[in-house]
Coordinates of C-alpha atoms in Angstrom, one line a residue:
X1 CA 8.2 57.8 14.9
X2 CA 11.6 59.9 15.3
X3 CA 13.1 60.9 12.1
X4 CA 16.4 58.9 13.1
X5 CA 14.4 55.3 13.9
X6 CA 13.1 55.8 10.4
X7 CA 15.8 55.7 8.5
X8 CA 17.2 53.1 10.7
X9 CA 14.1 50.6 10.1
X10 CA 14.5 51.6 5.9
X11 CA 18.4 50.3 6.5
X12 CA 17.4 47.2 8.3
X13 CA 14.6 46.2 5.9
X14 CA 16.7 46.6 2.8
X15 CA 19.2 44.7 4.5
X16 CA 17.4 41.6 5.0
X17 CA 15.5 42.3 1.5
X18 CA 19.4 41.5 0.2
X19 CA 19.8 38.8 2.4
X20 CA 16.2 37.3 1.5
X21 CA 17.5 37.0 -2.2
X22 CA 20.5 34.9 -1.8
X23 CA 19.1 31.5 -1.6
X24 CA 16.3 29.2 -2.1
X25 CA 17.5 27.0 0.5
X26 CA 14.7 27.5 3.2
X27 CA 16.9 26.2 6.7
X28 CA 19.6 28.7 5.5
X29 CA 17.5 31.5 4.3
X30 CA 15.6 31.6 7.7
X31 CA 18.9 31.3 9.5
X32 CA 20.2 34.1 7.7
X33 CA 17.3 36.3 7.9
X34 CA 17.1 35.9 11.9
X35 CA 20.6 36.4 12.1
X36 CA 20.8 39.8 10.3
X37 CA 17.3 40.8 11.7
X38 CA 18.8 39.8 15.4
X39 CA 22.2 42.0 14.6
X40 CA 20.3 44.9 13.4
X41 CA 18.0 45.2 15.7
X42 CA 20.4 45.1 18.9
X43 CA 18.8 41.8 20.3
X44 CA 20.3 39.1 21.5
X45 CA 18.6 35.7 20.5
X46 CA 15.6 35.1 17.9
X47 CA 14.2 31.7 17.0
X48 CA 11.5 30.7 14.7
X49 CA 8.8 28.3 14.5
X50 CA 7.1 27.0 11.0
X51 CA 3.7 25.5 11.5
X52 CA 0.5 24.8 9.8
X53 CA -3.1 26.4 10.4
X54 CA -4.6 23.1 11.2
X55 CA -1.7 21.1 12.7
X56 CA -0.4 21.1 16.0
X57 CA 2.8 20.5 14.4
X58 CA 6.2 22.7 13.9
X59 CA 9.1 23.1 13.6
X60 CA 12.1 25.3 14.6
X61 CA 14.5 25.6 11.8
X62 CA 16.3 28.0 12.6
X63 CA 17.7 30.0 15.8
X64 CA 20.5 32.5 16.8
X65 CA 22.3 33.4 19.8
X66 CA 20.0 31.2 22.1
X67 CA 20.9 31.6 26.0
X68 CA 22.1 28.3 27.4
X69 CA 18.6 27.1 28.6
X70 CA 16.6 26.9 25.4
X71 CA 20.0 25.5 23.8
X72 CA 20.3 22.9 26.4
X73 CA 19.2 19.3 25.3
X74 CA 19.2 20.0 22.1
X75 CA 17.4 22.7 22.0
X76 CA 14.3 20.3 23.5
X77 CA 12.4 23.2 25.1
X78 CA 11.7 24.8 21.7
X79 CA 10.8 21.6 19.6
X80 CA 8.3 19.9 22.1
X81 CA 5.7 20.6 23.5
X82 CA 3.0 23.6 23.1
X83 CA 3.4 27.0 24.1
X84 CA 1.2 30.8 24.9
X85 CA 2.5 31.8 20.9
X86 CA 1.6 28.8 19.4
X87 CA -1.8 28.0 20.6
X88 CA -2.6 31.7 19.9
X89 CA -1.0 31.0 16.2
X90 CA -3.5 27.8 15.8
X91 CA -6.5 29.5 17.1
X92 CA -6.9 32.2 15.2
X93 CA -6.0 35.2 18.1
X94 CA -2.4 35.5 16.9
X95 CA -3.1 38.3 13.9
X96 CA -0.6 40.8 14.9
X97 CA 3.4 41.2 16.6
X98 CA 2.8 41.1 20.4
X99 CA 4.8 41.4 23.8
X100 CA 4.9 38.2 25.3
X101 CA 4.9 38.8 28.7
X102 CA 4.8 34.7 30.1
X103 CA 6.9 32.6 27.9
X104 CA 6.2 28.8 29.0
X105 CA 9.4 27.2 27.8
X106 CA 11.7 30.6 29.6
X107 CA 9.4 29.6 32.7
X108 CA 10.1 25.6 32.0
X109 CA 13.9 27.2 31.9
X110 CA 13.8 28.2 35.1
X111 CA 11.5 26.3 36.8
X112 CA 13.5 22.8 35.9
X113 CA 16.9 24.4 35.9
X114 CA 17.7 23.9 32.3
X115 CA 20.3 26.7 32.4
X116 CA 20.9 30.4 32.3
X117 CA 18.5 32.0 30.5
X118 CA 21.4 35.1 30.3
X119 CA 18.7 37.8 31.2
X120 CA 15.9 36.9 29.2
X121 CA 12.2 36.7 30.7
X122 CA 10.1 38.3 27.3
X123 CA 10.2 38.5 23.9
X124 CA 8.1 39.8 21.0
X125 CA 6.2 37.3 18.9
X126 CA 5.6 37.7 15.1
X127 CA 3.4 35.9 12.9
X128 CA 4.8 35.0 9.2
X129 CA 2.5 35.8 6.9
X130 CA 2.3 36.3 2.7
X131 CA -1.2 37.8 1.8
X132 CA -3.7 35.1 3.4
X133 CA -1.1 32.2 4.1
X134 CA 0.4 31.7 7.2
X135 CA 3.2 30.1 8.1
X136 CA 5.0 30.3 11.6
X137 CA 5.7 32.4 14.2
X138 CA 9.1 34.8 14.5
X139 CA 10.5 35.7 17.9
X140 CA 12.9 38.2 19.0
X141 CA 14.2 38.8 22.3
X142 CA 16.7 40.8 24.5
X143 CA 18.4 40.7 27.9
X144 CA 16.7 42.8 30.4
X145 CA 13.9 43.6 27.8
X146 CA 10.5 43.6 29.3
X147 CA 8.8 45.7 26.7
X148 CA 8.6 46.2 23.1
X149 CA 7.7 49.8 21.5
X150 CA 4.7 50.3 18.5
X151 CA 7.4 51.2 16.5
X152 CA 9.4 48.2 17.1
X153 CA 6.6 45.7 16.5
X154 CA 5.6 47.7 13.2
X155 CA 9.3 47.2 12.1
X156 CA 9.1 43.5 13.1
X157 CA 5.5 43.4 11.2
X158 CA 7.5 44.6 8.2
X159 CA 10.5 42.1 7.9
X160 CA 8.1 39.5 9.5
X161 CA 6.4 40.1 5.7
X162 CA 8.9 39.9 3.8
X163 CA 10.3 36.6 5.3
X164 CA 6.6 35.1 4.9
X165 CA 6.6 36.3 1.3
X166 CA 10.2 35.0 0.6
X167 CA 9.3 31.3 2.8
X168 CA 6.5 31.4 0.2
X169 CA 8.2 31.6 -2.7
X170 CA 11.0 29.2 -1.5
X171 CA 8.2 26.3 -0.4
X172 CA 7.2 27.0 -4.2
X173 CA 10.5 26.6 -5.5
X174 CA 10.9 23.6 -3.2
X175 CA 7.6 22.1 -4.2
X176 CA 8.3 22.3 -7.9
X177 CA 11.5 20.6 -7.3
X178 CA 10.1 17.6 -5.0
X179 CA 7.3 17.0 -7.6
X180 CA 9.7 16.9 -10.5
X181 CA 12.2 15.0 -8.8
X182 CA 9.4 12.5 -7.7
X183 CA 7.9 12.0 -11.0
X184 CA 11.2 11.2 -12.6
X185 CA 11.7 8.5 -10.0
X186 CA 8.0 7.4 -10.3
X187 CA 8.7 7.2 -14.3
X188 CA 11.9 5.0 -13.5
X189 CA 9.1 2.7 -11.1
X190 CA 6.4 2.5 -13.7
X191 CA 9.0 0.7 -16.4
X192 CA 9.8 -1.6 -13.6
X193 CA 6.3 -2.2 -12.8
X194 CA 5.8 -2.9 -16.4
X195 CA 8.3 -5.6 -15.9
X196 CA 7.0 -7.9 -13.5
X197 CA 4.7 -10.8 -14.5
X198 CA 3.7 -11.7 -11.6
X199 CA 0.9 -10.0 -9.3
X200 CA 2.5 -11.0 -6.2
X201 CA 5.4 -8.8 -6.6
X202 CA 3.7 -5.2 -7.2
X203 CA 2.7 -4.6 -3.4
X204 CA 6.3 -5.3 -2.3
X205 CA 8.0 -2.7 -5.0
X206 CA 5.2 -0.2 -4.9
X207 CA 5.2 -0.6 -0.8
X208 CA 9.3 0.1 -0.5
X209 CA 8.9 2.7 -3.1
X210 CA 6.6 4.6 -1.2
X211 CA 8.7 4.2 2.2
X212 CA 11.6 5.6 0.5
X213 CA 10.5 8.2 -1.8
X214 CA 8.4 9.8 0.6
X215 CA 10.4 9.2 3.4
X216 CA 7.4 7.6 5.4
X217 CA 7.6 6.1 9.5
X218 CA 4.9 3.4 8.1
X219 CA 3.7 2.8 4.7
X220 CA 1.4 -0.7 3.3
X221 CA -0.4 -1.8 0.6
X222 CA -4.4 -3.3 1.1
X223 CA -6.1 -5.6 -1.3
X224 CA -10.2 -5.9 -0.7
X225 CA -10.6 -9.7 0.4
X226 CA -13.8 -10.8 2.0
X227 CA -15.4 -7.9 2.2
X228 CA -12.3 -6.0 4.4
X229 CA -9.0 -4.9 3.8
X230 CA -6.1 -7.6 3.1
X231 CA -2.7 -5.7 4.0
X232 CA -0.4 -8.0 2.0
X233 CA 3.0 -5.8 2.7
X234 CA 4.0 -2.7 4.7
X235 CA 6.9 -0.6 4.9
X236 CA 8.4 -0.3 8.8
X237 CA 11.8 0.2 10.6
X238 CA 13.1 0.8 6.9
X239 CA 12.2 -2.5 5.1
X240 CA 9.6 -4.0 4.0
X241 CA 7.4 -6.4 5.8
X242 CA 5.3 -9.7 4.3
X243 CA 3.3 -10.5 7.5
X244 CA -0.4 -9.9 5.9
X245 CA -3.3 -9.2 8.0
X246 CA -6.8 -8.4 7.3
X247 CA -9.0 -5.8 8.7
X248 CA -12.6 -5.0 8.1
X249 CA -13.3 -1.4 6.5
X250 CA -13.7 -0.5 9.7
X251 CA -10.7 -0.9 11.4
X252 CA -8.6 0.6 8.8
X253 CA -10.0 3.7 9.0
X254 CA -8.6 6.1 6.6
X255 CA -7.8 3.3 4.4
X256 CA -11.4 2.2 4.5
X257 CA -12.8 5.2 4.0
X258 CA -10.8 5.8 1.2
X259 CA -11.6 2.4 -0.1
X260 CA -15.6 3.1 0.3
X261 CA -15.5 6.2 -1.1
X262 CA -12.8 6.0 -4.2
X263 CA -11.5 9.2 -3.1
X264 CA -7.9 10.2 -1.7
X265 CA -8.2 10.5 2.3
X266 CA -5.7 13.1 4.2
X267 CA -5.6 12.9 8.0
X268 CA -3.9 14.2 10.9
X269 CA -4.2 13.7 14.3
X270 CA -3.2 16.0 17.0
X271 CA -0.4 15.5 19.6
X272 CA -3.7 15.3 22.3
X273 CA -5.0 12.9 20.5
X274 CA -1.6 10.5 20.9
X275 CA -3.2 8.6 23.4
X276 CA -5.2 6.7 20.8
X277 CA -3.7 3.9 19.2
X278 CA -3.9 4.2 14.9
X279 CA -5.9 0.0 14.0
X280 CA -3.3 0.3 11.1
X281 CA -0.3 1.2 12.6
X282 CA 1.0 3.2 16.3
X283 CA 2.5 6.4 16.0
X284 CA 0.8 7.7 12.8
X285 CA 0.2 11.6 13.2
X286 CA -0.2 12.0 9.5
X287 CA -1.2 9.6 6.8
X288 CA -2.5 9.6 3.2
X289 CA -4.8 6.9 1.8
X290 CA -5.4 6.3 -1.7
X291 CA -7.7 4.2 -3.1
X292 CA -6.7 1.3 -5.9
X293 CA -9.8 1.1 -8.7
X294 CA -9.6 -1.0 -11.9
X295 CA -13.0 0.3 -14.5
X296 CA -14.2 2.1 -11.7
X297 CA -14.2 -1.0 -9.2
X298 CA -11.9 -0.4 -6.2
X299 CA -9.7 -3.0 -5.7
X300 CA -7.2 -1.8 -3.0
X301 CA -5.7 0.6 -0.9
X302 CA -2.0 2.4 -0.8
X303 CA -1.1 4.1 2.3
X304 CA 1.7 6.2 3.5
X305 CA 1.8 7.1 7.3
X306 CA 4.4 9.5 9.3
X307 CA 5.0 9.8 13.0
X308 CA 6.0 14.2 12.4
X309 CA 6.7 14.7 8.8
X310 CA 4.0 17.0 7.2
X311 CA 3.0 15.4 3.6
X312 CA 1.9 18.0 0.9
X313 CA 0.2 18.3 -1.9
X314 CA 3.1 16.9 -4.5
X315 CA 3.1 13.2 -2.0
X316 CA -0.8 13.3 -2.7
X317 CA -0.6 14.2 -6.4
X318 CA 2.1 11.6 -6.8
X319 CA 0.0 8.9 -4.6
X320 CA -2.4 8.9 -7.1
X321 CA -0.3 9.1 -10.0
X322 CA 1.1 6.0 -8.3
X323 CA -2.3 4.2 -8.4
X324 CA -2.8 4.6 -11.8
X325 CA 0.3 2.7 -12.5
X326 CA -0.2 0.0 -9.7
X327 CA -3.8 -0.9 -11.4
X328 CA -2.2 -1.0 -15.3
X329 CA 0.6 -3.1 -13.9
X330 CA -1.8 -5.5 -12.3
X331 CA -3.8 -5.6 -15.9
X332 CA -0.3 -6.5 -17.7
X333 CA 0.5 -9.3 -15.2
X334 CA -3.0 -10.4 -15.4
X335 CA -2.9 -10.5 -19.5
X336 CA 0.2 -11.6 -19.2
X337 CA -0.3 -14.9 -16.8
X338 CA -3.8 -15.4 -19.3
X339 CA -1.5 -15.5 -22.6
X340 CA 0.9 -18.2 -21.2
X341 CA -2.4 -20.0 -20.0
X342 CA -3.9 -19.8 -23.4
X343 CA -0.6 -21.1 -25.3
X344 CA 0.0 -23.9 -22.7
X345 CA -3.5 -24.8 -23.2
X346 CA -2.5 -24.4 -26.9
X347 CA 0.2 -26.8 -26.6
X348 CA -1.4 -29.5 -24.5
X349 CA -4.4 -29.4 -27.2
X350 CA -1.3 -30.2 -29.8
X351 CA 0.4 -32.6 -28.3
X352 CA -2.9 -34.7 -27.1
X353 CA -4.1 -34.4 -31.1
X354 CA -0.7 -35.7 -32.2
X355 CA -0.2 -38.5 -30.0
X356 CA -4.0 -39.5 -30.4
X357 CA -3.8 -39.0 -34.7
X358 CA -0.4 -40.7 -34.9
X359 CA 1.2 -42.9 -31.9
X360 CA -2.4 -44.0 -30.7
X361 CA -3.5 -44.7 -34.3
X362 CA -0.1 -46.6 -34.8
X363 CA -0.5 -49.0 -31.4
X364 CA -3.9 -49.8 -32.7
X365 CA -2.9 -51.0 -35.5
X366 CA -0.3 -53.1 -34.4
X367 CA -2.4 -54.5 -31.8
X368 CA -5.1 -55.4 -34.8
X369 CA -2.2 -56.7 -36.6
X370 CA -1.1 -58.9 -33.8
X371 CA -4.6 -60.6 -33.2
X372 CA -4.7 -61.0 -37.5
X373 CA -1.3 -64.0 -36.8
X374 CA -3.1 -65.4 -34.2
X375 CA -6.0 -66.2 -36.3
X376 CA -3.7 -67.0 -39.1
X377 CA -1.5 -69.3 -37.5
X378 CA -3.2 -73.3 -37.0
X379 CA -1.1 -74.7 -34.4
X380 CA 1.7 -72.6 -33.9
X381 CA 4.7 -73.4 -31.5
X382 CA 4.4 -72.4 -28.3
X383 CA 7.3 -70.1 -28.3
X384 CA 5.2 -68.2 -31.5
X385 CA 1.7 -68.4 -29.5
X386 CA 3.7 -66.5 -26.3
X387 CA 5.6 -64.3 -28.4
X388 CA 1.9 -63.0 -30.1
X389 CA 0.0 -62.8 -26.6
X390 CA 3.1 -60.7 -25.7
X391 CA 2.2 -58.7 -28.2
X392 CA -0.9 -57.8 -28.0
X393 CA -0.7 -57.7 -24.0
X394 CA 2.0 -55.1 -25.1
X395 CA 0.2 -52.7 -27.5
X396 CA -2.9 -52.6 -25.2
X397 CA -0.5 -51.9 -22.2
X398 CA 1.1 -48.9 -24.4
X399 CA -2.6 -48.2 -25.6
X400 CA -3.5 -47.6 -22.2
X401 CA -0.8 -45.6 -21.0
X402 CA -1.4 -43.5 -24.5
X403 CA -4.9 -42.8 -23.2
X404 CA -3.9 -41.6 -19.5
X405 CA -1.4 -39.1 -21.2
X406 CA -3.5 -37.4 -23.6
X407 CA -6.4 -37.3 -20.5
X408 CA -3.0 -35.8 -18.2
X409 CA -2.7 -32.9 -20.8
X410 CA -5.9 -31.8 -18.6
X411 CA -6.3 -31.7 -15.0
X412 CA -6.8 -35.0 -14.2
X413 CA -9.6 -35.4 -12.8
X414 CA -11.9 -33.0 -15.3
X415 CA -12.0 -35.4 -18.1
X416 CA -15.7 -36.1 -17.1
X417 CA -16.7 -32.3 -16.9
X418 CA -15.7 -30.1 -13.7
X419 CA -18.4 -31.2 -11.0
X420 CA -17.8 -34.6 -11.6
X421 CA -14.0 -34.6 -11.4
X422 CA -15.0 -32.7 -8.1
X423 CA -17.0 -35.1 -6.6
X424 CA -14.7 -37.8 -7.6
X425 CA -12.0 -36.1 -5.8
X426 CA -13.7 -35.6 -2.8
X427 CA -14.9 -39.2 -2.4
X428 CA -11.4 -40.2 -2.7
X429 CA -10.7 -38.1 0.5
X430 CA -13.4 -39.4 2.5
X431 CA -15.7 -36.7 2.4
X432 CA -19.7 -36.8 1.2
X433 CA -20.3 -34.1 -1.6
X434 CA -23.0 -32.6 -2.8
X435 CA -22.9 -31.0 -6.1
X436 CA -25.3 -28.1 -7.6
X437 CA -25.1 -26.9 -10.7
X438 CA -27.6 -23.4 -11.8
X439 CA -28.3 -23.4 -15.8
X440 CA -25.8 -24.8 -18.8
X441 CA -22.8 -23.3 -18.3
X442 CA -19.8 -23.4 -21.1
X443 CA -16.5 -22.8 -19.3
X444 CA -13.4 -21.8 -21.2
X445 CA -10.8 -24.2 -20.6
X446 CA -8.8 -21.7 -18.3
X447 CA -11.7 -21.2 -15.8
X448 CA -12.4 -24.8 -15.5
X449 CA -8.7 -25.4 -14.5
X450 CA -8.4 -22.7 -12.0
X451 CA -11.6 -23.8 -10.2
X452 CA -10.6 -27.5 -10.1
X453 CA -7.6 -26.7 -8.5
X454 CA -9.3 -24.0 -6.5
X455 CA -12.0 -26.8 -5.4
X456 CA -9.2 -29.6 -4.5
X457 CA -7.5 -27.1 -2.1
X458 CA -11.0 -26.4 -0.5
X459 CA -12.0 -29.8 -0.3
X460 CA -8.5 -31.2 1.3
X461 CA -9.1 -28.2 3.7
X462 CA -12.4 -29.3 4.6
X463 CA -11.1 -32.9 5.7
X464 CA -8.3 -31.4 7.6
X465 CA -9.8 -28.7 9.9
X466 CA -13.8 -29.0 9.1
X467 CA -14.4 -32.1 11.7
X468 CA -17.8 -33.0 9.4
X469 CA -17.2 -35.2 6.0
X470 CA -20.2 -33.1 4.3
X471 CA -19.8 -31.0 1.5
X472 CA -21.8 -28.5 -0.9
X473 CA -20.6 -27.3 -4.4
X474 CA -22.8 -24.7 -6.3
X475 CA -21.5 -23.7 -9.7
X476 CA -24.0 -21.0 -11.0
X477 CA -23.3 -17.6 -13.3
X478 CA -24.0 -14.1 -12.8
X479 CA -23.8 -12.1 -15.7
X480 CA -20.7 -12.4 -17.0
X481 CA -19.1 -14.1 -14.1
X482 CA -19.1 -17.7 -13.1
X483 CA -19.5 -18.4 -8.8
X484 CA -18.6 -21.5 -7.5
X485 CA -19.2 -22.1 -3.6
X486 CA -17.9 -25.0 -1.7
X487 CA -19.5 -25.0 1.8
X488 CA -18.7 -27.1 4.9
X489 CA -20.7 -27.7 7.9
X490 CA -17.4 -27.9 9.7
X491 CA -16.0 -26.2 13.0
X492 CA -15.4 -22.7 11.0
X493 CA -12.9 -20.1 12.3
X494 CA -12.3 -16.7 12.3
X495 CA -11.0 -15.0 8.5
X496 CA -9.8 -12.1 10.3
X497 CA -7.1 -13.9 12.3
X498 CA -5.6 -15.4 8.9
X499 CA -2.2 -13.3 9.0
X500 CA -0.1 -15.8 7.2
X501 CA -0.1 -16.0 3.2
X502 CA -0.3 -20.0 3.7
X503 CA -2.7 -20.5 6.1
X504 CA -5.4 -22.7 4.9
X505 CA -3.8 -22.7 1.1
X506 CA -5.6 -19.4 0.7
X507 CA -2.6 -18.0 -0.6
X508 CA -2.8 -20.8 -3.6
X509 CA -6.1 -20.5 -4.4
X510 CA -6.8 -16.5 -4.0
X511 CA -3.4 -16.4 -6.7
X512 CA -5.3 -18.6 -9.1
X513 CA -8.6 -16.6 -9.2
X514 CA -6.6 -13.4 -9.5
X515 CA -4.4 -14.6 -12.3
X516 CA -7.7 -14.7 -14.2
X517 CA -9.3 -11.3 -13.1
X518 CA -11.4 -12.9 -10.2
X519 CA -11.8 -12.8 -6.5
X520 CA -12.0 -15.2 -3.7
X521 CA -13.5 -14.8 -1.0
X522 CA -14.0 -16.9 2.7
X523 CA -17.7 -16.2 5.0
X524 CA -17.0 -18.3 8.0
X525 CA -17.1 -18.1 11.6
X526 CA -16.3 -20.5 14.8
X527 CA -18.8 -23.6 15.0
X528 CA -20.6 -22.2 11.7
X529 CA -18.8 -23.8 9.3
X530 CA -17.0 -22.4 6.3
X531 CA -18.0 -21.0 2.7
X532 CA -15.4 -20.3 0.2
X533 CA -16.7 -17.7 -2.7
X534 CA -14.7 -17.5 -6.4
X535 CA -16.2 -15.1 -8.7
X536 CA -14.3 -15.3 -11.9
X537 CA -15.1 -13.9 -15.4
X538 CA -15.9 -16.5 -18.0
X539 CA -14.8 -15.0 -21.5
X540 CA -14.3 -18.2 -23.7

């Protein structure tokens, strides 16, 4: 090495180690580098890719002095498709600066006439390294040059380092900016979460949060039903979507795994791989899945899917700070839904002990009172005897209509116990029912509601679509949760082509077993008839 090129490479490095320390803005650091690294170096263009070790994808952020054909088209032969540098970078054989001698995108140039590529045919290719991490690829090139000295590569080895080491410490920089950025937003969402007291409103604000924040091509939120995945909204084309669908575990791949396994799922897919189409969503290169678990039970799945951007380790550590909040937020609206239960229940116990100790007890007595003149009266005017039979005819009338309102602070229907107001119900529709009952069971006043209502909708949805009149109700409980089945030996369908959140009243009756902490769930299948399952706990 001549004593002359020496102090020249000392003059160059300390000149991009000054221009390394001027910002913490990657795009312009890089920009800036490869423009003082091109001056210094008497080249004439330089470009640089950033990729990762097991992605197919990059990036170019930044160029200078590119001859007309890579600038053409917006630059598009040096941000698609592969190239001799790259594949070299990904594999593992790229471990030291090297002459390109076939560049595929100067051939591509050429070949399809993209423009003047102003002399240049090679280049020298550096990878960007800090210690063990890599992190793209640096090339350099000149008109005319077909050849790059030892000395020249070691002096591109050199600054190649330092820009590795300084896009280190800038993605660190970066990183701790993102994550505390992020976390103050997700602070701002996890008081609003705390807000909402309903359960049907946390996928739609968790789902656009996700889409936003993280920027995200595709992003939905799953809730297990039947033994699959309900996606109940998702994030595309910038808004939110309400269209729900239901997959089985299998079909939603990362999601389901996730959901199987109660642990956070990464995946990418690689640009030869584009030809298969993602179950969840088309176009997803990159995705995150995290699962949804409430005292260790996994309940659900958030999902965040892009078509090129690269998610790190802050989107994943905020994912699952994210879930943490989404299951508390579904406990408060749960508690929440359960204490205005309790105190309407509260109420309606008041009011039917009031009206039964005082306006009942009142009506009574003037009814007793009333047949007393009767008796008293020996041959009473006609006009008198009228006026007492109106009476009495009155105070049972209002006695009567007492009675049905105190029984209407209940479901009507239950007054007789739950099976009973069940079976009554389903008479009354035309249908032959069938009731089964497992052991004494003592129902809180809550669950017995829910599962009335829950067993009208069934039954009215067995006479419209089932096409057979009969009808089984079991009532059992397991442990601490009470199962009550309603089957059909009806026409059945197909619960994985339910993608409306009306179809069949399953939206009503799903939203009443989850108010209480339960689950519904729906086995059926064309010509087998239908079975819907609600599990809910039974704490009196």
């Amino acid at each position: 090495m001549s004593k002359e090129f020496k102090v020249h490479e000392l003059l160059v490095i300390k000149s991009i180690a000054e221009t390394i320390n001027q910002t913490n803005d990657l795009e312009i650091l890089l920009n800036s580098v490869l423009r003082k690294l091109v001056e210094l170096t008497d080249m004439h263009a330089g470009w640089i890719f950033l990729a990762e070790d097991c992605s197919d994808y990059y990036s170019c952020p930044a160029d200078y002095q590119l001859p007309e054909a890579l600038e053409a088209d917006d630059r598009k032969l040096l941000t698609t498709g592969s190239c001799w540098c790259l594949d070299g970078y990904w594999n593992g054989k790229l471990k030291a600066a090297v002459n390109t001698i076939y560049c595929q995108r100067l051939d591509q140039a050429v070949a399809y006439k993209y423009g003047d590529t102003e002399g240049i045919t090679h280049h020298a290719t550096i990878p960007l390294t800090a210690g063990n991490r890599r992190f793209g690829i640096l090339n350099v090139a000149a008109a005319g040059k077909e050849h790059f000295s030892q000395e020249e590569l070691t002096l591109m080895e050199s600054i190649a380092f330092q820009v590795g080491t300084a896009v280190e410490r800038t993605l660190l920089y970066q990183s701790q900016q993102k994550r505390a950025d992020l976390y103050s937003k997700l602070g701002e969402l996890a008081r609003d979460l705390g807000k909402l007291l309903i359960t049907e409103q946390i996928p739609d604000l968790v789902t656009r949060w996700i889409g936003e924040q993280l920027g995200c091509d595709y992003a939905a939120f799953f809730m297990e039903e039947n033994g699959g995945l309900s996606r109940r909204t998702s994030w595309l084309d910038g808004k939110v979507q309400h269209r729900r669908k239901l997959y089985t575990i299998k079909q939603a791949g990362e999601a389901g795994l996730a959901f199987l396994s109660g642990e956070t799922q990464q995946w990418r897919r690689k640009p030869k791989e584009q030809h298969k189409v993602h179950a969840i969503s088309k176009d997803i290169r990159m995705a995150i899945a995290v699962p949804l678990q409430f005292r260790d039970k996994p309940i659900g799945v958030i999902f965040a899917g892009s078509q090129c951007r690269n998610f790190d380790e802050v989107d994943v550590e905020l994912l699952e700070a994210l879930s943490g909040h989404i299951t508390l937020a579904y406990e408060n609206a749960r508690l929440h839904q359960q204490q205005l239960d309790l105190l309407k229940w509260e109420e309606r116990n008041r009011l039917a002990r009031d009206l039964h100790d005082s306006v009942s007890q009142m009506l009574f007595s003037l009814q007793f009172t009333a047949r007393g003149m009767e008796a008293m009266l020996e041959n009473p005017p006609e006009m008198v005897k009228r006026a007492v039979k109106d009476m009495q005819d009155l105070t049972q009338s209002a006695l009567t209509e007492m009675r049905s309102l105190i029984l209407q602070l209940r479901p009507v229907g239950l007054e007789q116990g739950l099976l009973t107001g069940l079976y009554r119900y389903g008479k009354a529709q035309g249908l032959v029912v069938i009731n089964c009952v497992e052991g004494m069971l003592d129902l809180s006043s809550r669950v017995e509601e829910a599962l009335f209502r829950i067993g009208q909708e069934a039954l009215n949805n067995t006479r419209k679509y089932a096409g057979h009149p009969q009808v089984q109700i079991n009532l059992k409980q397991q442990q601490q949760l009470v199962c009550m089945e309603i089957s059909d030996q009806g026409d059945g369908f197909s619960p994985l082509k339910i993608d409306g959140t009306s179809t069949l009243g399953m939206r009503t009756m799903r939203e009443r077993a989850e108010s209480l902490g339960g689950t519904l769930e729906v086995d059926s299948r064309k010509g087998e008839g239908t079975t819907i399952r609600v599990l809910i706990p039974n704490h009196k």
